[in-house]
Short mmCIF file of C-alpha atoms and ligand atoms in Angstrom, two decimals:
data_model
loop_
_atom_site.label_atom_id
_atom_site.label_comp_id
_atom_site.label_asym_id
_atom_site.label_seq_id
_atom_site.Cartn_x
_atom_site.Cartn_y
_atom_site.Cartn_z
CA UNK A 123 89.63 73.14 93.10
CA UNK A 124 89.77 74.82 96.59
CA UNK A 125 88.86 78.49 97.44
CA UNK A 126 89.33 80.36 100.59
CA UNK A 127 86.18 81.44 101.81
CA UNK A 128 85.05 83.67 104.49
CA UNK A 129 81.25 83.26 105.47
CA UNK A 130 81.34 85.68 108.75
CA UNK A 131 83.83 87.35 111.02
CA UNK A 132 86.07 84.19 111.92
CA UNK A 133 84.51 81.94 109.90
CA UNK A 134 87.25 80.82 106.86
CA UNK A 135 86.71 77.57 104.98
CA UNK A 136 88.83 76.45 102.59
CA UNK A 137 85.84 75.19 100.11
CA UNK A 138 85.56 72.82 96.83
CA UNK A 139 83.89 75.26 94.16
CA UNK A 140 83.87 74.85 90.07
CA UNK A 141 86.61 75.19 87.75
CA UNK A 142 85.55 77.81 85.26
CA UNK A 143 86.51 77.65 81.08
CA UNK A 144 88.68 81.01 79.94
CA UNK A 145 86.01 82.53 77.31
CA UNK A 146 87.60 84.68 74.62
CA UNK A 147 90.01 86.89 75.85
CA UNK A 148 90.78 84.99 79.11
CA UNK A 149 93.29 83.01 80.31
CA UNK A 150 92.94 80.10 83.42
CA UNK A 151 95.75 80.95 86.05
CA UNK A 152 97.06 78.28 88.12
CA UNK A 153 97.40 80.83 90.97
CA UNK A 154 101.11 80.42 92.81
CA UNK A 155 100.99 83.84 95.48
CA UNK A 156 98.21 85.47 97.24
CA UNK A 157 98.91 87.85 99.59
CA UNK A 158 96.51 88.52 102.75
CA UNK A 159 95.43 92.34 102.84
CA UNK A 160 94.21 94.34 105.37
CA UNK A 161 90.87 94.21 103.54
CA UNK A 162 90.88 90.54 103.57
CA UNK A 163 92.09 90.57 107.98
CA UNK A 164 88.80 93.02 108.20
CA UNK A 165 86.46 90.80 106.99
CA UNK A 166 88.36 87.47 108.55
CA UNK A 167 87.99 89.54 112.33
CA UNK A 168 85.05 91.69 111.98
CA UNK A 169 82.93 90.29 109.00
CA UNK A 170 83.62 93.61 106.79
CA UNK A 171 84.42 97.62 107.71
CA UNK A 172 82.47 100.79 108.74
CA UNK A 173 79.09 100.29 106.34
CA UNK A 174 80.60 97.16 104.07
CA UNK A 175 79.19 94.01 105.98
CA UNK A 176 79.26 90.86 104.68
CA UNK A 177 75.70 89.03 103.48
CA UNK A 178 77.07 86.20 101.72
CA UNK A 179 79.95 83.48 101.65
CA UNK A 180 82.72 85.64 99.93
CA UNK A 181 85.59 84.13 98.06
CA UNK A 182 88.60 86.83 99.54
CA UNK A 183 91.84 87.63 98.54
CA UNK A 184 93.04 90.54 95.50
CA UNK A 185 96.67 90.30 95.96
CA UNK A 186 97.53 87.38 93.13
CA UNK A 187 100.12 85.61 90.74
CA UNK A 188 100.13 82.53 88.93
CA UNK A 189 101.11 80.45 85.74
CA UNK A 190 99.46 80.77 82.75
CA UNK A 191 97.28 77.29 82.37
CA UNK A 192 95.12 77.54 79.51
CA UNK A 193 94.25 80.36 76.95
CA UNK A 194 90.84 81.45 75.67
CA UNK A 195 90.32 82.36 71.94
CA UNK A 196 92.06 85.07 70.68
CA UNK A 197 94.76 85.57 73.19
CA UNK A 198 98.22 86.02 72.15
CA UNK A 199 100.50 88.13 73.80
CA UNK A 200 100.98 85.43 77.06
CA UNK A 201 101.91 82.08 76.66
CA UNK A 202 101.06 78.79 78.58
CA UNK A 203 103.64 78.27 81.61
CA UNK A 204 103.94 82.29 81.95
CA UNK A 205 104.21 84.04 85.58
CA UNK A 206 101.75 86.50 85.70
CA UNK A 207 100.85 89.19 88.41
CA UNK A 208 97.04 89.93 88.18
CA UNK A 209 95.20 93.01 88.82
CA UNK A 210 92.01 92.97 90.92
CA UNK A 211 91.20 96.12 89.10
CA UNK A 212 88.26 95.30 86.85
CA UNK A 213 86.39 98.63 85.81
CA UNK A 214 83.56 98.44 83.32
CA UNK A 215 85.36 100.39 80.49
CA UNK A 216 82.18 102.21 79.61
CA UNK A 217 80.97 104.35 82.32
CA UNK A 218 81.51 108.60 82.83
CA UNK A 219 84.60 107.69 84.67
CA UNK A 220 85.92 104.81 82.70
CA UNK A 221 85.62 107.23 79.76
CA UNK A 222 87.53 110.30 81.54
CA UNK A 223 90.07 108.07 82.33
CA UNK A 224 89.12 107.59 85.89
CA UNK A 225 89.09 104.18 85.95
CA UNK A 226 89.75 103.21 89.66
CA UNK A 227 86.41 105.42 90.20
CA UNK A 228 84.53 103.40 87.62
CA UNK A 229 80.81 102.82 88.57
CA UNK A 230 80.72 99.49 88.04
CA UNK A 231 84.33 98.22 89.53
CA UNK A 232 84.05 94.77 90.13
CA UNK A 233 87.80 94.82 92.09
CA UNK A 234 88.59 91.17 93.34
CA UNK A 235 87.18 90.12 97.20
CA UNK A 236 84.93 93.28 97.61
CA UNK A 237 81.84 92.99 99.44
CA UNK A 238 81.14 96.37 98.68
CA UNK A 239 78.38 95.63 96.13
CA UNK A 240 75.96 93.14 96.30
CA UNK A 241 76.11 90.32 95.20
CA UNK A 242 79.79 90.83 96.61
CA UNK A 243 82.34 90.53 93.77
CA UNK A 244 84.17 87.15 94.62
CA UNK A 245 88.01 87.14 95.20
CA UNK A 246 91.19 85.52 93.75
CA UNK A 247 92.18 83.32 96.26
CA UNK A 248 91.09 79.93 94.70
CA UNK A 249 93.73 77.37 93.12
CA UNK A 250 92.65 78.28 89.36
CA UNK A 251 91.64 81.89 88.47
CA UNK A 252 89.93 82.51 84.90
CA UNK A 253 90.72 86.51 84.34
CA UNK A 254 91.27 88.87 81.34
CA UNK A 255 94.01 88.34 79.66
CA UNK A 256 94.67 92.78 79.97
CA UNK A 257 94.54 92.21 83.82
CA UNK A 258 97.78 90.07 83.56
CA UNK A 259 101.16 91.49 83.44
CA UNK A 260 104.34 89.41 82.50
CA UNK A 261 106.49 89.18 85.84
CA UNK A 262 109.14 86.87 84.43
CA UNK A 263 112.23 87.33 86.54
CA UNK A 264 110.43 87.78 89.62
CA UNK A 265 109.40 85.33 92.52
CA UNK A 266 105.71 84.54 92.48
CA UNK A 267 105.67 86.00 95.94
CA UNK A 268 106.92 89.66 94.52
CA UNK A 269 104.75 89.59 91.41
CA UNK A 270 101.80 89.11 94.52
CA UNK A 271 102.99 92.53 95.86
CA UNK A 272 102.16 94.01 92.42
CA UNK A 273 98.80 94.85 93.99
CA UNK A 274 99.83 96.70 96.90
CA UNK A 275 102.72 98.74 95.49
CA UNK A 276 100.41 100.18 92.82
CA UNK A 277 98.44 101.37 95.85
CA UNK A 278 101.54 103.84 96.89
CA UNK A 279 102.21 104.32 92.96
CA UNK A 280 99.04 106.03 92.91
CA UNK A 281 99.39 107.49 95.84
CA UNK A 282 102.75 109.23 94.58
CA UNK A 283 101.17 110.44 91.50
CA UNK A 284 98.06 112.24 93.80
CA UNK A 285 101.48 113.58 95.50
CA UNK A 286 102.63 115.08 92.78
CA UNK A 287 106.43 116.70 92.37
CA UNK A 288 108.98 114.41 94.92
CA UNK A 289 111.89 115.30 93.49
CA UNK A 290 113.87 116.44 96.43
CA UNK A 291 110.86 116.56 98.85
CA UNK A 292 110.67 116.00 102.26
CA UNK A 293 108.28 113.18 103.23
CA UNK A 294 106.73 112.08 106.24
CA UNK A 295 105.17 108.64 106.15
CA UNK A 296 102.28 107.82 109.11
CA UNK A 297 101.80 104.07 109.62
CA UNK A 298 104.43 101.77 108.68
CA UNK A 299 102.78 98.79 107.59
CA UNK A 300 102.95 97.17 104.18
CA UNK A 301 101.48 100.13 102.84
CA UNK A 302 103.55 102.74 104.83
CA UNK A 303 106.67 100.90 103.86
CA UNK A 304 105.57 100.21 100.35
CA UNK A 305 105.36 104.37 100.24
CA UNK A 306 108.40 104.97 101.29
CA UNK A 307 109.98 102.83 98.57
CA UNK A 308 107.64 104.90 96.21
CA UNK A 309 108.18 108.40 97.06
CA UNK A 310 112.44 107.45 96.92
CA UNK A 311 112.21 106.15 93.22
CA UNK A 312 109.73 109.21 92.32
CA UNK A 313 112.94 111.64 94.03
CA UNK A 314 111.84 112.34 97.39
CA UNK A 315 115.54 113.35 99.28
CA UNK A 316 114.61 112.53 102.89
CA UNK A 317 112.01 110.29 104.45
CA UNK A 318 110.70 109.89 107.93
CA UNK A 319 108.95 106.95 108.86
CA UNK A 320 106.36 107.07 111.71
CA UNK A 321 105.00 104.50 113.46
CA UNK A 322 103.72 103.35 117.52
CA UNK A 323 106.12 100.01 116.59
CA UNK A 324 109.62 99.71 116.83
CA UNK A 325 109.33 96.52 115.03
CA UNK A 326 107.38 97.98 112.35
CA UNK A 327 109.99 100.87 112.12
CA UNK A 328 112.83 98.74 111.70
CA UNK A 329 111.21 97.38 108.33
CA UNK A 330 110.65 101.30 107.86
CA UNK A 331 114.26 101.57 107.76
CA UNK A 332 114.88 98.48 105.87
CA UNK A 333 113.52 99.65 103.16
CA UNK A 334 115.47 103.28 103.29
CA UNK A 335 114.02 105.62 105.92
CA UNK A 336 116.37 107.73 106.82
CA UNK A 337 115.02 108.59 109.93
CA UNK A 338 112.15 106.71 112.02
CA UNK A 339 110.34 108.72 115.27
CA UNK A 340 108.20 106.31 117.28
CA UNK A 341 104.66 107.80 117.94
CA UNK A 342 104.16 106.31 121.26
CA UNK A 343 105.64 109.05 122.33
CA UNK A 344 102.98 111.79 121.56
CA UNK A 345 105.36 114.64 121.37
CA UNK A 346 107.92 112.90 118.67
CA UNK A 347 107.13 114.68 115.69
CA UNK A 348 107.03 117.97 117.46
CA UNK A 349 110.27 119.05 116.59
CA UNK A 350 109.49 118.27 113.11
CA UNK A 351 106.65 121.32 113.68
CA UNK A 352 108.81 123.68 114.68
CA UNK A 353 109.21 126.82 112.08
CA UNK A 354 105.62 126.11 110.63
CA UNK A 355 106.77 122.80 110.18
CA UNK A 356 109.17 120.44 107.56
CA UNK A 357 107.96 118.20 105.33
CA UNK A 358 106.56 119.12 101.91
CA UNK A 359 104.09 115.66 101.73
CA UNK A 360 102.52 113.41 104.17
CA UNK A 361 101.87 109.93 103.20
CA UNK A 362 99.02 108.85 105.79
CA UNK A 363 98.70 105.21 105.86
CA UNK A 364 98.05 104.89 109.62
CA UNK A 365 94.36 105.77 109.18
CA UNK A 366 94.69 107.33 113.60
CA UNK A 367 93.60 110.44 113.75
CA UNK A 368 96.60 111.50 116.23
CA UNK A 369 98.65 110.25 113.78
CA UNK A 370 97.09 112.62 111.02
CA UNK A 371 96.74 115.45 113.15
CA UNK A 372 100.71 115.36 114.45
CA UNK A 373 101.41 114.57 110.86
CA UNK A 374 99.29 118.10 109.89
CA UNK A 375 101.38 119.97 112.11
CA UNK A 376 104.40 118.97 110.91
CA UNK A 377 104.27 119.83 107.27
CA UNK A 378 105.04 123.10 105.86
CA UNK A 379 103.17 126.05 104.08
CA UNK A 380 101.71 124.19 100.86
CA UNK A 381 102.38 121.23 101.72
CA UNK A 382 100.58 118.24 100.57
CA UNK A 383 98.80 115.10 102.40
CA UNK A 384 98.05 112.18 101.01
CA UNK A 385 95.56 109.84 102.73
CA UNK A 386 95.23 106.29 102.37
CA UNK A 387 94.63 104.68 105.71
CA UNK A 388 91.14 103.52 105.56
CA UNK A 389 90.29 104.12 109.47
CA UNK A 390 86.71 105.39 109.51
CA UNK A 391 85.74 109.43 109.71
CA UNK A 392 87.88 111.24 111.49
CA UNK A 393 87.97 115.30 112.91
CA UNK A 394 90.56 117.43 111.16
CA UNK A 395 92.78 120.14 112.20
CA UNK A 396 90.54 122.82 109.75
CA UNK A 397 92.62 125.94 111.13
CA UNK A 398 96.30 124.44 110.41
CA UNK A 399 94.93 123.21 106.54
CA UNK A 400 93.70 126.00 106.23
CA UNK A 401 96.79 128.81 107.39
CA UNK A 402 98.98 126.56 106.25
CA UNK A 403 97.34 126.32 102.76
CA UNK A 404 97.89 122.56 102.83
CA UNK A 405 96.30 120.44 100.48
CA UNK A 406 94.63 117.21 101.16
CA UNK A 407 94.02 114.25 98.59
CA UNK A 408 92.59 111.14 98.88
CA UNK A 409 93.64 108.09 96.79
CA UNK A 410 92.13 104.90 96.33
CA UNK A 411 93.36 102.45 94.93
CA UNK A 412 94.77 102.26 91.40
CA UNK A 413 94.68 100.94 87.66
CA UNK A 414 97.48 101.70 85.21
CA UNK A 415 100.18 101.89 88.01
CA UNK A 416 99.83 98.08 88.38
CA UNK A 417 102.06 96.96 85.19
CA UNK A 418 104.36 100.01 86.47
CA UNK A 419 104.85 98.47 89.78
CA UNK A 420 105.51 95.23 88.05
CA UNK A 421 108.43 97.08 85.26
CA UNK A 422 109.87 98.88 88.71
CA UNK A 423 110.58 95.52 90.85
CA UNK A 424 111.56 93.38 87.42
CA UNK A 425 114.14 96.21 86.80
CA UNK A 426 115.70 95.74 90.71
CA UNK A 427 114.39 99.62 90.97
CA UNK A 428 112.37 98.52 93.71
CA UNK A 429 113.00 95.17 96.28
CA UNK A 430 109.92 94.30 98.15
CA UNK A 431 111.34 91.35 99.46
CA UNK A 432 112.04 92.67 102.78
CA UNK A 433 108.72 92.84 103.36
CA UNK A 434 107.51 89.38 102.58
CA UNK A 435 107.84 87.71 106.24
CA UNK A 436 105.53 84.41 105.91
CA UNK A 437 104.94 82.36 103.64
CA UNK A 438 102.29 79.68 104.08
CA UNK A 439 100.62 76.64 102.27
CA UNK A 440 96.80 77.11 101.02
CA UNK A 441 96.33 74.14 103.64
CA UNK A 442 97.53 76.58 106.34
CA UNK A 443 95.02 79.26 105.21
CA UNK A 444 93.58 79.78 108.43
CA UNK A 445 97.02 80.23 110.40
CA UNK A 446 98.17 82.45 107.29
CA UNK A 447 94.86 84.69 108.19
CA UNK A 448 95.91 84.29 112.18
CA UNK A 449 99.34 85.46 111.57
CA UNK A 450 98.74 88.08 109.48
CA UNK A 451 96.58 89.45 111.87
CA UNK A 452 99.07 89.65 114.63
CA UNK A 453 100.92 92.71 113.44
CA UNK A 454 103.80 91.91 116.18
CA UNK A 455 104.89 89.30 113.84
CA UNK A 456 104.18 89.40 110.55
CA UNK A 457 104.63 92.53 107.71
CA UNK A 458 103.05 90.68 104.40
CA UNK A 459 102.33 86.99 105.10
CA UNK A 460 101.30 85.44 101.72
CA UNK A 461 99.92 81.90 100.91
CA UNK A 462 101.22 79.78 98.74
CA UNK A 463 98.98 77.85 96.08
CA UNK A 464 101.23 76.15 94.35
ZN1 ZN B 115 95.56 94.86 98.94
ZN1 ZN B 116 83.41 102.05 84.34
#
């Protein structure tokens, strides 16, 4: 079977490596959807981010669904044909944070494509996947391509639980790509009554909008969210996806007394407006990933309460790898660009 493989920064091969048995309490996946994550375009351009270099050939990819090929012993709740979105989140099950229920913080993650550990923890993008059968969720009734945005989606789902209360909050929303856009489809199922979408691309607002901003402000020009600040400010949450500072900073200023920010972007240490979060009282919460929000995410899109198929712009073979990986790089073009393995 083939696996994509990234050795350094520019350097994918799409590689022969060994099919794998499912032991007991696995399951083989013929994979069908992997979608390419900004993760994945890091190590692709740069061979890794901030501290996380890459020191060996990594299998990549996190973002998966497939059919059910074979069954190890004891499984019985998925059958043998079944579509199946899989979660790259693999925590030990045993450690302090494992046992407070703190699983995305487990000490021993071994989350799909990471070369955060070493050895690095080899990915998902390979033609046959042997996983746990509790890492797959039933996604009958959707595409293979939406059961691949499983992954991302539980991202924001998280992200809306660190929120907290939406219902009938303002939101602002600071980088519009998939996982900017996959907030704003988030924070309007959890309640949130009006969203503004921020972003330096009109192209990337328009999928903002797409998906039910009700109001977009482009950040190229510097002063756009000022009138947003105006009154010690408007919105009651920040979703910051953007991982720019300026971004952050404008976004700071425009939330009210209390309000709450929620970072995600992933853009490297960054200087903070200390005086505003602090008159302001605002609070701000990291989030990282997730774990039991991915069969959520899965229940929300089978039940049409949210459509990511807006955001799904290319769709290429696994023999196209390389120009899926070159696209999805070029943000001008593509939102999600996924590869298809089947
Ligand atoms: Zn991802
Ligand atoms: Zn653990």
């Amino acid at each position: 079977m083939k696996a994509i493989v990234i050795h350094m920064a520019k350097d994918l091969r799409l590689e022969e490596c060994a099919v794998e048995k499912p032991g007991p309490g696995e399951v083989e996946i013929r994979l069908a959807a992997g979608g390419i994550c900004g993760s994945d375009l890091h190590y692709y351009n740069h061979g890794g981010f901030g501290t996380v270099r890459l020191k060996e050939p990594m299998i990549l990819g996190h973002e998966v669904s497939g059919h059910v090929a074979a069954l190890g012993e004891g499984v019985s709740d998925l059958a043998i044909g079944d579509l199946v979105a899989v979660s790259p989140s693999r925590p030990c099950g045993a450690c302090d944070y494992c046992l407070k229920g703190l699983p995305n913080h487990c000490f021993h993650m071994r989350f799909y494509g990471s070369a955060m550990p070493f050895p690095h923890i080899q990915g998902a993008f390979r033609e046959r996947l042997v996983a746990k059968a509790s890492q797959c969720v039933k996604a009958e009734g959707l595409s293979a391509g939406e059961a691949a945005m499983a992954e991302p989606l539980s991202v924001t789902l998280h992200a809306t639980r660190r929120a907290g209360e939406m219902l009938g909050k303002r939101v602002l929303v600071t980088g519009c790509g998939p996982i900017g856009t996959l907030s704003i489809l988030a924070a309007r199922r959890a309640g949130a009554a009006e969203i503004v979408a921020a972003d330096l691309s009109e192209r990337a607002l328009g999928f903002a909008r797409a998906v039910g901003a009700d109001r977009t402000v482009n950040l190229s020009d510097r002063d756009g969210l000022v009138p947003f600040s105006e009154n010690k400010g408007t919105f009651d949450v920040l979703y910051e996806c953007s991982g720019a500072q300026p971004a952050l900073v404008a976004g700071i200023q425009a939330l009210r007394p209390r309000g709450v920010i929620v970072q995600l972007g992933l853009g490297g240490d960054m200087a903070l407006p200390m005086m505003a979060i602090t008159a302001k009282e605002l609070d701000l919460r990291g989030s990282f990933r997730f774990h039991e929000e991915f069969a959520t995410a899965v229940k929300l899109m089978q039940g049409g309460l949210i459509d990511v198929k807006p955001l799904i712009t290319h769709t290429l073979p696994l023999g196209e790898a390389l120009k899926a990986f070159e696209i999805a790089s070029d943000k001008g073009q593509s939102m999600k660009t996924q590869i298809a393995f089947a």
